[in-house]
Amino acid sequence: MWNTYTDPPHDSITAMQVFRLIRGNVDPFDLFGWFATIFEWSSTYIFLWPQDGRMRKEDVKGVYNGSIFWEIEKQGKKKEN
């Protein structure tokens, strides 16, 4: 996915690249799949809300494996101190 739809060095993905990824991987007759995929990627983008518009590969992986939530907690604790 990253090597096909992102630009080198393949370490981040933009909203437009996500749109192309979705269009390239959906079944045209699976309307629920379209909705679910768009919802999933949109919510991930909103959750991460990258300042430069590029979601980092490690951040996206972190959403799926849960590690990003620990990092966000650490950042919140640093801001409190």
PDB file of N, CA and C in Angstrom:
ATOM      1  N   MET A   1       0.822  -1.182   0.000  1.00  0.00           N
ATOM      2  CA  MET A   1       0.000   0.000   0.000  1.00  0.00           C
ATOM      3  C   MET A   1       0.872   1.253   0.000  1.00  0.00           C
ATOM      4  N   TRP A   2       1.825   1.323   0.903  1.00  0.00           N
ATOM      5  CA  TRP A   2       2.641   2.533   0.997  1.00  0.00           C
ATOM      6  C   TRP A   2       3.508   2.714  -0.245  1.00  0.00           C
ATOM      7  N   ASN A   3       4.070   1.636  -0.750  1.00  0.00           N
ATOM      8  CA  ASN A   3       4.928   1.761  -1.927  1.00  0.00           C
ATOM      9  C   ASN A   3       4.137   2.074  -3.181  1.00  0.00           C
ATOM     10  N   THR A   4       2.881   1.676  -3.243  1.00  0.00           N
ATOM     11  CA  THR A   4       2.066   1.892  -4.432  1.00  0.00           C
ATOM     12  C   THR A   4       1.459   3.294  -4.482  1.00  0.00           C
ATOM     13  N   TYR A   5       0.984   3.780  -3.357  1.00  0.00           N
ATOM     14  CA  TYR A   5       0.192   5.015  -3.360  1.00  0.00           C
ATOM     15  C   TYR A   5       0.888   6.235  -2.772  1.00  0.00           C
ATOM     16  N   THR A   6       2.099   6.102  -2.259  1.00  0.00           N
ATOM     17  CA  THR A   6       2.798   7.256  -1.693  1.00  0.00           C
ATOM     18  C   THR A   6       4.032   7.600  -2.515  1.00  0.00           C
ATOM     19  N   ASP A   7       4.524   8.795  -2.279  1.00  0.00           N
ATOM     20  CA  ASP A   7       5.733   9.249  -2.951  1.00  0.00           C
ATOM     21  C   ASP A   7       6.964   8.821  -2.141  1.00  0.00           C
ATOM     22  N   PRO A   8       8.091   8.620  -2.838  1.00  0.00           N
ATOM     23  CA  PRO A   8       9.318   8.284  -2.103  1.00  0.00           C
ATOM     24  C   PRO A   8       9.635   9.388  -1.096  1.00  0.00           C
ATOM     25  N   PRO A   9      10.082   9.083   0.052  1.00  0.00           N
ATOM     26  CA  PRO A   9      10.606   7.841   0.605  1.00  0.00           C
ATOM     27  C   PRO A   9       9.544   6.944   1.250  1.00  0.00           C
ATOM     28  N   HIS A  10       8.298   7.097   0.900  1.00  0.00           N
ATOM     29  CA  HIS A  10       7.197   6.232   1.338  1.00  0.00           C
ATOM     30  C   HIS A  10       7.037   6.192   2.861  1.00  0.00           C
ATOM     31  N   ASP A  11       7.201   7.342   3.517  1.00  0.00           N
ATOM     32  CA  ASP A  11       7.076   7.371   4.974  1.00  0.00           C
ATOM     33  C   ASP A  11       5.852   8.152   5.454  1.00  0.00           C
ATOM     34  N   SER A  12       5.064   8.697   4.514  1.00  0.00           N
ATOM     35  CA  SER A  12       3.852   9.432   4.885  1.00  0.00           C
ATOM     36  C   SER A  12       2.853   9.388   3.731  1.00  0.00           C
ATOM     37  N   ILE A  13       1.596   9.745   4.056  1.00  0.00           N
ATOM     38  CA  ILE A  13       0.543   9.699   3.045  1.00  0.00           C
ATOM     39  C   ILE A  13      -0.346  10.932   3.206  1.00  0.00           C
ATOM     40  N   THR A  14      -0.727  11.543   2.095  1.00  0.00           N
ATOM     41  CA  THR A  14      -1.587  12.717   2.119  1.00  0.00           C
ATOM     42  C   THR A  14      -3.048  12.299   1.933  1.00  0.00           C
ATOM     43  N   ALA A  15      -3.947  13.248   2.134  1.00  0.00           N
ATOM     44  CA  ALA A  15      -5.373  12.971   1.958  1.00  0.00           C
ATOM     45  C   ALA A  15      -5.677  12.574   0.510  1.00  0.00           C
ATOM     46  N   MET A  16      -5.046  13.216  -0.454  1.00  0.00           N
ATOM     47  CA  MET A  16      -5.279  12.879  -1.863  1.00  0.00           C
ATOM     48  C   MET A  16      -4.767  11.477  -2.179  1.00  0.00           C
ATOM     49  N   GLN A  17      -3.649  11.095  -1.609  1.00  0.00           N
ATOM     50  CA  GLN A  17      -3.128   9.745  -1.810  1.00  0.00           C
ATOM     51  C   GLN A  17      -4.035   8.708  -1.165  1.00  0.00           C
ATOM     52  N   VAL A  18      -4.623   9.047  -0.024  1.00  0.00           N
ATOM     53  CA  VAL A  18      -5.596   8.154   0.612  1.00  0.00           C
ATOM     54  C   VAL A  18      -6.807   7.987  -0.298  1.00  0.00           C
ATOM     55  N   PHE A  19      -7.261   9.075  -0.908  1.00  0.00           N
ATOM     56  CA  PHE A  19      -8.390   9.008  -1.827  1.00  0.00           C
ATOM     57  C   PHE A  19      -8.086   8.068  -2.995  1.00  0.00           C
ATOM     58  N   ARG A  20      -6.879   8.182  -3.555  1.00  0.00           N
ATOM     59  CA  ARG A  20      -6.487   7.279  -4.647  1.00  0.00           C
ATOM     60  C   ARG A  20      -6.384   5.830  -4.170  1.00  0.00           C
ATOM     61  N   LEU A  21      -5.900   5.637  -2.952  1.00  0.00           N
ATOM     62  CA  LEU A  21      -5.811   4.296  -2.380  1.00  0.00           C
ATOM     63  C   LEU A  21      -7.200   3.681  -2.251  1.00  0.00           C
ATOM     64  N   ILE A  22      -8.149   4.458  -1.760  1.00  0.00           N
ATOM     65  CA  ILE A  22      -9.520   3.962  -1.609  1.00  0.00           C
ATOM     66  C   ILE A  22     -10.108   3.618  -2.975  1.00  0.00           C
ATOM     67  N   ARG A  23      -9.971   4.508  -3.938  1.00  0.00           N
ATOM     68  CA  ARG A  23     -10.523   4.252  -5.273  1.00  0.00           C
ATOM     69  C   ARG A  23      -9.888   3.028  -5.928  1.00  0.00           C
ATOM     70  N   GLY A  24      -8.634   2.775  -5.622  1.00  0.00           N
ATOM     71  CA  GLY A  24      -7.944   1.647  -6.229  1.00  0.00           C
ATOM     72  C   GLY A  24      -8.235   0.304  -5.578  1.00  0.00           C
ATOM     73  N   ASN A  25      -8.845   0.317  -4.395  1.00  0.00           N
ATOM     74  CA  ASN A  25      -9.016  -0.933  -3.662  1.00  0.00           C
ATOM     75  C   ASN A  25     -10.448  -1.273  -3.291  1.00  0.00           C
ATOM     76  N   VAL A  26     -11.421  -0.514  -3.746  1.00  0.00           N
ATOM     77  CA  VAL A  26     -12.799  -0.820  -3.363  1.00  0.00           C
ATOM     78  C   VAL A  26     -13.491  -1.675  -4.415  1.00  0.00           C
ATOM     79  N   ASP A  27     -14.456  -2.425  -3.956  1.00  0.00           N
ATOM     80  CA  ASP A  27     -15.311  -3.208  -4.839  1.00  0.00           C
ATOM     81  C   ASP A  27     -16.457  -2.297  -5.267  1.00  0.00           C
ATOM     82  N   PRO A  28     -16.684  -2.105  -6.558  1.00  0.00           N
ATOM     83  CA  PRO A  28     -17.704  -1.146  -7.000  1.00  0.00           C
ATOM     84  C   PRO A  28     -19.120  -1.482  -6.539  1.00  0.00           C
ATOM     85  N   PHE A  29     -19.386  -2.724  -6.187  1.00  0.00           N
ATOM     86  CA  PHE A  29     -20.731  -3.109  -5.777  1.00  0.00           C
ATOM     87  C   PHE A  29     -20.887  -3.225  -4.259  1.00  0.00           C
ATOM     88  N   ASP A  30     -19.853  -2.895  -3.525  1.00  0.00           N
ATOM     89  CA  ASP A  30     -19.882  -2.980  -2.065  1.00  0.00           C
ATOM     90  C   ASP A  30     -20.004  -1.572  -1.478  1.00  0.00           C
ATOM     91  N   LEU A  31     -21.209  -1.041  -1.461  1.00  0.00           N
ATOM     92  CA  LEU A  31     -21.408   0.323  -0.984  1.00  0.00           C
ATOM     93  C   LEU A  31     -21.079   0.472   0.496  1.00  0.00           C
ATOM     94  N   PHE A  32     -21.403  -0.533   1.300  1.00  0.00           N
ATOM     95  CA  PHE A  32     -21.047  -0.468   2.714  1.00  0.00           C
ATOM     96  C   PHE A  32     -19.529  -0.437   2.881  1.00  0.00           C
ATOM     97  N   GLY A  33     -18.809  -1.196   2.077  1.00  0.00           N
ATOM     98  CA  GLY A  33     -17.348  -1.194   2.122  1.00  0.00           C
ATOM     99  C   GLY A  33     -16.773   0.167   1.798  1.00  0.00           C
ATOM    100  N   TRP A  34     -17.369   0.848   0.812  1.00  0.00           N
ATOM    101  CA  TRP A  34     -16.943   2.205   0.474  1.00  0.00           C
ATOM    102  C   TRP A  34     -17.108   3.112   1.683  1.00  0.00           C
ATOM    103  N   PHE A  35     -18.303   3.073   2.266  1.00  0.00           N
ATOM    104  CA  PHE A  35     -18.593   3.924   3.414  1.00  0.00           C
ATOM    105  C   PHE A  35     -17.650   3.614   4.570  1.00  0.00           C
ATOM    106  N   ALA A  36     -17.460   2.329   4.863  1.00  0.00           N
ATOM    107  CA  ALA A  36     -16.610   1.936   5.990  1.00  0.00           C
ATOM    108  C   ALA A  36     -15.161   2.382   5.768  1.00  0.00           C
ATOM    109  N   THR A  37     -14.654   2.214   4.562  1.00  0.00           N
ATOM    110  CA  THR A  37     -13.278   2.604   4.258  1.00  0.00           C
ATOM    111  C   THR A  37     -13.094   4.110   4.355  1.00  0.00           C
ATOM    112  N   ILE A  38     -14.028   4.860   3.783  1.00  0.00           N
ATOM    113  CA  ILE A  38     -13.946   6.321   3.854  1.00  0.00           C
ATOM    114  C   ILE A  38     -14.034   6.779   5.298  1.00  0.00           C
ATOM    115  N   PHE A  39     -14.942   6.189   6.073  1.00  0.00           N
ATOM    116  CA  PHE A  39     -15.075   6.554   7.481  1.00  0.00           C
ATOM    117  C   PHE A  39     -13.800   6.244   8.258  1.00  0.00           C
ATOM    118  N   GLU A  40     -13.229   5.077   8.018  1.00  0.00           N
ATOM    119  CA  GLU A  40     -12.023   4.660   8.735  1.00  0.00           C
ATOM    120  C   GLU A  40     -10.852   5.602   8.460  1.00  0.00           C
ATOM    121  N   TRP A  41     -10.589   5.886   7.194  1.00  0.00           N
ATOM    122  CA  TRP A  41      -9.470   6.756   6.854  1.00  0.00           C
ATOM    123  C   TRP A  41      -9.730   8.203   7.268  1.00  0.00           C
ATOM    124  N   SER A  42     -10.976   8.655   7.148  1.00  0.00           N
ATOM    125  CA  SER A  42     -11.303  10.023   7.567  1.00  0.00           C
ATOM    126  C   SER A  42     -11.123  10.191   9.068  1.00  0.00           C
ATOM    127  N   SER A  43     -11.599   9.236   9.834  1.00  0.00           N
ATOM    128  CA  SER A  43     -11.459   9.336  11.287  1.00  0.00           C
ATOM    129  C   SER A  43      -9.990   9.239  11.702  1.00  0.00           C
ATOM    130  N   THR A  44      -9.203   8.434  11.006  1.00  0.00           N
ATOM    131  CA  THR A  44      -7.768   8.350  11.297  1.00  0.00           C
ATOM    132  C   THR A  44      -7.088   9.681  11.006  1.00  0.00           C
ATOM    133  N   TYR A  45      -7.441  10.302   9.881  1.00  0.00           N
ATOM    134  CA  TYR A  45      -6.855  11.600   9.528  1.00  0.00           C
ATOM    135  C   TYR A  45      -7.236  12.661  10.546  1.00  0.00           C
ATOM    136  N   ILE A  46      -8.500  12.687  10.928  1.00  0.00           N
ATOM    137  CA  ILE A  46      -8.962  13.682  11.910  1.00  0.00           C
ATOM    138  C   ILE A  46      -8.300  13.430  13.263  1.00  0.00           C
ATOM    139  N   PHE A  47      -8.171  12.174  13.651  1.00  0.00           N
ATOM    140  CA  PHE A  47      -7.537  11.844  14.921  1.00  0.00           C
ATOM    141  C   PHE A  47      -6.083  12.296  14.947  1.00  0.00           C
ATOM    142  N   LEU A  48      -5.341  12.018  13.888  1.00  0.00           N
ATOM    143  CA  LEU A  48      -3.928  12.385  13.838  1.00  0.00           C
ATOM    144  C   LEU A  48      -3.732  13.865  13.526  1.00  0.00           C
ATOM    145  N   TRP A  49      -4.587  14.419  12.703  1.00  0.00           N
ATOM    146  CA  TRP A  49      -4.579  15.815  12.237  1.00  0.00           C
ATOM    147  C   TRP A  49      -3.163  16.348  12.052  1.00  0.00           C
ATOM    148  N   PRO A  50      -2.496  15.886  11.005  1.00  0.00           N
ATOM    149  CA  PRO A  50      -1.109  16.300  10.776  1.00  0.00           C
ATOM    150  C   PRO A  50      -1.016  17.777  10.384  1.00  0.00           C
ATOM    151  N   GLN A  51      -0.065  18.478  10.967  1.00  0.00           N
ATOM    152  CA  GLN A  51       0.124  19.900  10.700  1.00  0.00           C
ATOM    153  C   GLN A  51       0.501  20.173   9.245  1.00  0.00           C
ATOM    154  N   ASP A  52       1.298  19.281   8.667  1.00  0.00           N
ATOM    155  CA  ASP A  52       1.741  19.471   7.283  1.00  0.00           C
ATOM    156  C   ASP A  52       0.861  18.737   6.270  1.00  0.00           C
ATOM    157  N   GLY A  53      -0.212  18.083   6.748  1.00  0.00           N
ATOM    158  CA  GLY A  53      -1.128  17.394   5.851  1.00  0.00           C
ATOM    159  C   GLY A  53      -0.696  15.996   5.455  1.00  0.00           C
ATOM    160  N   ARG A  54       0.365  15.497   6.073  1.00  0.00           N
ATOM    161  CA  ARG A  54       0.886  14.167   5.733  1.00  0.00           C
ATOM    162  C   ARG A  54       0.860  13.290   6.979  1.00  0.00           C
ATOM    163  N   MET A  55       0.092  12.194   6.912  1.00  0.00           N
ATOM    164  CA  MET A  55       0.064  11.237   8.019  1.00  0.00           C
ATOM    165  C   MET A  55       1.310  10.373   7.932  1.00  0.00           C
ATOM    166  N   ARG A  56       2.065  10.323   8.998  1.00  0.00           N
ATOM    167  CA  ARG A  56       3.281   9.512   9.039  1.00  0.00           C
ATOM    168  C   ARG A  56       2.922   8.031   9.119  1.00  0.00           C
ATOM    169  N   LYS A  57       3.727   7.219   8.469  1.00  0.00           N
ATOM    170  CA  LYS A  57       3.500   5.770   8.421  1.00  0.00           C
ATOM    171  C   LYS A  57       3.460   5.179   9.826  1.00  0.00           C
ATOM    172  N   GLU A  58       4.374   5.588  10.677  1.00  0.00           N
ATOM    173  CA  GLU A  58       4.431   5.057  12.042  1.00  0.00           C
ATOM    174  C   GLU A  58       3.216   5.479  12.855  1.00  0.00           C
ATOM    175  N   ASP A  59       2.687   6.678  12.608  1.00  0.00           N
ATOM    176  CA  ASP A  59       1.488   7.124  13.318  1.00  0.00           C
ATOM    177  C   ASP A  59       0.267   6.313  12.900  1.00  0.00           C
ATOM    178  N   VAL A  60       0.149   6.032  11.608  1.00  0.00           N
ATOM    179  CA  VAL A  60      -0.978   5.230  11.119  1.00  0.00           C
ATOM    180  C   VAL A  60      -0.883   3.816  11.688  1.00  0.00           C
ATOM    181  N   LYS A  61       0.316   3.246  11.684  1.00  0.00           N
ATOM    182  CA  LYS A  61       0.501   1.926  12.290  1.00  0.00           C
ATOM    183  C   LYS A  61       0.137   1.977  13.773  1.00  0.00           C
ATOM    184  N   GLY A  62       0.501   3.066  14.437  1.00  0.00           N
ATOM    185  CA  GLY A  62       0.212   3.225  15.857  1.00  0.00           C
ATOM    186  C   GLY A  62      -1.268   3.257  16.167  1.00  0.00           C
ATOM    187  N   VAL A  63      -2.071   3.797  15.244  1.00  0.00           N
ATOM    188  CA  VAL A  63      -3.520   3.794  15.432  1.00  0.00           C
ATOM    189  C   VAL A  63      -4.037   2.360  15.431  1.00  0.00           C
ATOM    190  N   TYR A  64      -3.501   1.548  14.556  1.00  0.00           N
ATOM    191  CA  TYR A  64      -3.977   0.169  14.438  1.00  0.00           C
ATOM    192  C   TYR A  64      -3.455  -0.746  15.542  1.00  0.00           C
ATOM    193  N   ASN A  65      -2.228  -0.521  16.015  1.00  0.00           N
ATOM    194  CA  ASN A  65      -1.711  -1.400  17.071  1.00  0.00           C
ATOM    195  C   ASN A  65      -1.861  -0.801  18.466  1.00  0.00           C
ATOM    196  N   GLY A  66      -2.353   0.431  18.561  1.00  0.00           N
ATOM    197  CA  GLY A  66      -2.655   1.047  19.851  1.00  0.00           C
ATOM    198  C   GLY A  66      -1.531   1.842  20.474  1.00  0.00           C
ATOM    199  N   SER A  67      -0.349   1.830  19.895  1.00  0.00           N
ATOM    200  CA  SER A  67       0.783   2.519  20.510  1.00  0.00           C
ATOM    201  C   SER A  67       0.670   4.041  20.442  1.00  0.00           C
ATOM    202  N   ILE A  68      -0.070   4.574  19.495  1.00  0.00           N
ATOM    203  CA  ILE A  68      -0.199   6.028  19.368  1.00  0.00           C
ATOM    204  C   ILE A  68      -0.908   6.620  20.588  1.00  0.00           C
ATOM    205  N   PHE A  69      -1.788   5.854  21.194  1.00  0.00           N
ATOM    206  CA  PHE A  69      -2.523   6.350  22.351  1.00  0.00           C
ATOM    207  C   PHE A  69      -1.603   6.551  23.549  1.00  0.00           C
ATOM    208  N   TRP A  70      -0.603   5.686  23.707  1.00  0.00           N
ATOM    209  CA  TRP A  70       0.381   5.863  24.774  1.00  0.00           C
ATOM    210  C   TRP A  70       1.234   7.095  24.513  1.00  0.00           C
ATOM    211  N   GLU A  71       1.591   7.336  23.265  1.00  0.00           N
ATOM    212  CA  GLU A  71       2.383   8.519  22.922  1.00  0.00           C
ATOM    213  C   GLU A  71       1.599   9.800  23.184  1.00  0.00           C
ATOM    214  N   ILE A  72       0.325   9.796  22.852  1.00  0.00           N
ATOM    215  CA  ILE A  72      -0.512  10.966  23.102  1.00  0.00           C
ATOM    216  C   ILE A  72      -0.639  11.219  24.603  1.00  0.00           C
ATOM    217  N   GLU A  73      -0.749  10.154  25.376  1.00  0.00           N
ATOM    218  CA  GLU A  73      -0.810  10.304  26.831  1.00  0.00           C
ATOM    219  C   GLU A  73       0.484  10.928  27.362  1.00  0.00           C
ATOM    220  N   LYS A  74       1.638  10.467  26.865  1.00  0.00           N
ATOM    221  CA  LYS A  74       2.922  11.031  27.287  1.00  0.00           C
ATOM    222  C   LYS A  74       3.012  12.508  26.932  1.00  0.00           C
ATOM    223  N   GLN A  75       2.547  12.885  25.732  1.00  0.00           N
ATOM    224  CA  GLN A  75       2.577  14.285  25.325  1.00  0.00           C
ATOM    225  C   GLN A  75       1.682  15.130  26.216  1.00  0.00           C
ATOM    226  N   GLY A  76       0.536  14.580  26.604  1.00  0.00           N
ATOM    227  CA  GLY A  76      -0.372  15.298  27.490  1.00  0.00           C
ATOM    228  C   GLY A  76       0.231  15.527  28.866  1.00  0.00           C
ATOM    229  N   LYS A  77       0.955  14.537  29.372  1.00  0.00           N
ATOM    230  CA  LYS A  77       1.612  14.676  30.666  1.00  0.00           C
ATOM    231  C   LYS A  77       2.737  15.693  30.609  1.00  0.00           C
ATOM    232  N   LYS A  78       3.456  15.748  29.480  1.00  0.00           N
ATOM    233  CA  LYS A  78       4.526  16.738  29.327  1.00  0.00           C
ATOM    234  C   LYS A  78       3.950  18.157  29.327  1.00  0.00           C
ATOM    235  N   LYS A  79       2.787  18.337  28.708  1.00  0.00           N
ATOM    236  CA  LYS A  79       2.164  19.660  28.666  1.00  0.00           C
ATOM    237  C   LYS A  79       1.680  20.092  30.033  1.00  0.00           C
ATOM    238  N   GLU A  80       1.262  19.133  30.871  1.00  0.00           N
ATOM    239  CA  GLU A  80       0.792  19.452  32.211  1.00  0.00           C
ATOM    240  C   GLU A  80       1.934  19.929  33.093  1.00  0.00           C
ATOM    241  N   ASN A  81       3.142  19.390  32.876  1.00  0.00           N
ATOM    242  CA  ASN A  81       4.296  19.751  33.723  1.00  0.00           C
ATOM    243  C   ASN A  81       4.913  20.994  33.271  1.00  0.00           C
TER     244      ASN A  81
END
